Amino acid sequence: MRITIGSIIEVPTKLGYAYLQYSHRSRPYGKTLRVLDGFYKKRPNKKEFDELVQKPHLYYVITSLPWWEDLDPYEVIGKYSIPDFAKTFPTFKGGDYDSDTGKSCNWYLWDGDKEWRPENGKLTKEETCYPMLINYSYSSIIKKLERGWKPEDEVHPDDYK
């Protein structure tokens, strides 16, 4: 099945099946996916999916590679409308990697059109939760899901107000 906006991608993890929804095209960076909440031992039924897609997602990720076309196992299990709260293109945060802390620094924000530096070079508490402007591979998305990773985990406490 061809993947288009709204497609739900099922991926196996060590914790059960996880679900991603293709929500936005993010030129020049890649495809934006909503990471839906939860792990499932078996595929949810239609009613459960209707509810899952309408719930807040964990975060967004960007991927530039069509890994779902070359990788087994994965399955496109359907197409659902993007909920109203997720239709606006998200603002992402990006930064340089600091090898001393293992975190990012020198932050900037990007809303799909423009890029800017936060005031005083520090992120607000809300901005620490913005998704990372990184092209993730399939394996890194799965590893982050299995670890319970969140975008704010990339921010050193000294980097926000």
Coordinates of C-alpha atoms in Angstrom, one line a residue:
M1 CA 0.0 0.0 0.0
R2 CA 1.3 3.4 -0.9
I3 CA 2.0 5.7 2.0
T4 CA 0.3 9.1 1.9
I5 CA -0.7 11.7 4.4
G6 CA -2.8 10.0 7.0
S7 CA -1.3 6.5 6.6
I8 CA -0.8 4.5 9.7
I9 CA 2.4 2.5 9.8
E10 CA 2.6 -0.5 12.2
V11 CA 6.1 -1.3 13.4
P12 CA 7.1 -4.1 15.7
T13 CA 9.2 -3.3 18.8
K14 CA 10.4 -5.3 21.8
L15 CA 7.5 -3.9 23.8
G16 CA 4.8 -4.7 21.2
Y17 CA 3.5 -3.0 18.1
A18 CA 3.9 0.8 17.8
Y19 CA 2.0 3.0 15.4
L20 CA 3.2 6.1 13.4
Q21 CA 1.0 8.4 11.3
Y22 CA 2.4 10.2 8.3
S23 CA 1.1 13.7 9.1
H24 CA 3.1 16.3 7.1
R25 CA 5.6 16.7 4.3
S26 CA 8.5 18.7 5.7
R27 CA 10.6 19.9 2.8
P28 CA 13.6 20.0 2.8
Y29 CA 14.0 17.7 5.8
G30 CA 11.7 14.7 5.0
K31 CA 8.4 13.2 6.1
T32 CA 6.9 14.1 9.4
L33 CA 5.4 11.3 11.4
R34 CA 3.2 11.4 14.5
V35 CA 4.3 8.8 17.1
L36 CA 1.1 7.5 18.5
D37 CA 0.9 6.6 22.2
G38 CA 1.2 3.1 23.4
F39 CA 2.5 -0.4 22.7
Y40 CA 0.1 -3.2 21.7
K41 CA 0.4 -7.0 21.9
K42 CA -2.1 -7.3 19.0
R43 CA -3.3 -4.8 16.4
P44 CA -6.2 -2.6 17.7
N45 CA -9.6 -3.0 16.1
K46 CA -11.1 -0.2 14.0
K47 CA -12.9 1.4 16.9
E48 CA -9.7 1.4 19.0
F49 CA -7.8 2.9 16.1
D50 CA -10.5 5.6 15.6
E51 CA -9.8 6.5 19.3
L52 CA -6.0 6.2 19.2
V53 CA -5.6 8.5 16.2
Q54 CA -7.7 11.2 17.9
K55 CA -5.6 11.1 21.1
P56 CA -2.6 13.4 21.6
H57 CA 0.6 11.8 20.1
L58 CA 3.8 11.4 22.0
Y59 CA 5.8 13.6 19.6
Y60 CA 6.7 14.0 16.0
V61 CA 9.8 12.6 14.2
I62 CA 11.1 13.4 10.7
T63 CA 12.6 10.8 8.5
S64 CA 14.0 11.4 5.0
L65 CA 14.3 7.8 3.9
P66 CA 11.4 5.7 2.7
W67 CA 12.6 2.9 5.1
W68 CA 9.1 1.5 5.2
E69 CA 9.3 0.6 1.5
D70 CA 12.5 -1.4 2.0
L71 CA 12.1 -2.8 5.5
D72 CA 10.4 -5.9 6.7
P73 CA 8.5 -6.1 8.9
Y74 CA 6.2 -3.1 8.8
E75 CA 2.7 -2.8 7.6
V76 CA 0.6 0.1 6.4
I77 CA -2.7 -0.7 8.2
G78 CA -4.9 2.1 7.0
K79 CA -5.4 5.7 6.5
Y80 CA -7.1 8.1 9.0
S81 CA -7.7 11.8 8.9
I82 CA -5.2 13.9 10.8
P83 CA -7.0 15.3 13.9
D84 CA -7.5 19.1 14.0
F85 CA -5.0 19.6 16.8
A86 CA -2.3 18.0 14.7
K87 CA -3.0 19.6 11.3
T88 CA -0.7 22.7 11.9
F89 CA 2.9 22.0 11.0
P90 CA 4.8 21.6 14.3
T91 CA 7.7 23.8 15.4
F92 CA 10.9 21.8 15.7
K93 CA 14.0 22.6 17.7
G94 CA 17.5 21.9 16.5
G95 CA 21.0 22.5 17.9
D96 CA 24.6 21.5 17.8
Y97 CA 25.8 18.4 19.5
D98 CA 27.9 18.9 22.6
S99 CA 30.2 15.9 23.0
D100 CA 30.9 16.8 26.7
T101 CA 27.3 16.6 27.8
G102 CA 25.9 14.3 25.1
K103 CA 23.1 16.9 24.5
S104 CA 22.4 19.5 22.0
C105 CA 23.2 23.2 22.5
N106 CA 23.1 26.5 20.5
W107 CA 19.4 26.0 19.9
Y108 CA 17.3 27.2 17.0
L109 CA 13.6 26.8 16.1
W110 CA 12.0 26.0 12.7
D111 CA 8.3 26.1 11.9
G112 CA 8.5 24.7 8.3
D113 CA 9.0 28.2 6.8
K114 CA 11.5 30.1 8.9
E115 CA 14.3 29.5 11.4
W116 CA 15.2 31.6 14.4
R117 CA 17.2 31.6 17.6
P118 CA 15.3 31.7 20.9
E119 CA 15.7 34.8 23.1
N120 CA 19.0 34.7 25.0
G121 CA 19.8 31.4 23.3
K122 CA 17.7 29.6 25.9
L123 CA 14.7 27.5 25.3
T124 CA 11.5 28.0 27.3
K125 CA 10.2 25.0 29.2
E126 CA 7.5 24.6 26.4
E127 CA 10.2 24.7 23.7
T128 CA 12.2 21.9 25.3
C129 CA 9.2 19.6 24.5
Y130 CA 9.3 20.6 20.7
P131 CA 10.3 17.7 18.5
M132 CA 13.9 17.5 17.4
L133 CA 14.9 18.6 13.9
I134 CA 16.7 15.4 13.0
N135 CA 16.2 12.9 10.2
Y136 CA 15.7 9.7 12.2
S137 CA 16.3 6.2 10.8
Y138 CA 13.9 3.4 11.4
S139 CA 16.1 1.8 14.0
S140 CA 16.7 5.0 15.9
I141 CA 12.9 5.6 16.0
I142 CA 12.3 2.1 17.4
K143 CA 15.2 2.4 20.0
K144 CA 13.8 5.7 21.2
L145 CA 10.3 4.3 21.6
E146 CA 11.6 1.3 23.5
R147 CA 13.7 3.5 25.8
G148 CA 10.7 5.8 26.6
W149 CA 12.7 8.7 25.1
K150 CA 11.0 12.2 24.8
P151 CA 12.3 15.2 22.8
E152 CA 13.0 17.1 26.1
D153 CA 15.6 14.4 27.0
E154 CA 17.9 16.1 24.4
V155 CA 18.0 19.4 26.4
H156 CA 20.6 20.0 29.1
P157 CA 19.0 21.8 32.1
D158 CA 21.3 24.8 31.5
D159 CA 19.8 25.4 28.1
Y160 CA 16.3 26.5 29.1
K161 CA 14.9 29.4 31.1

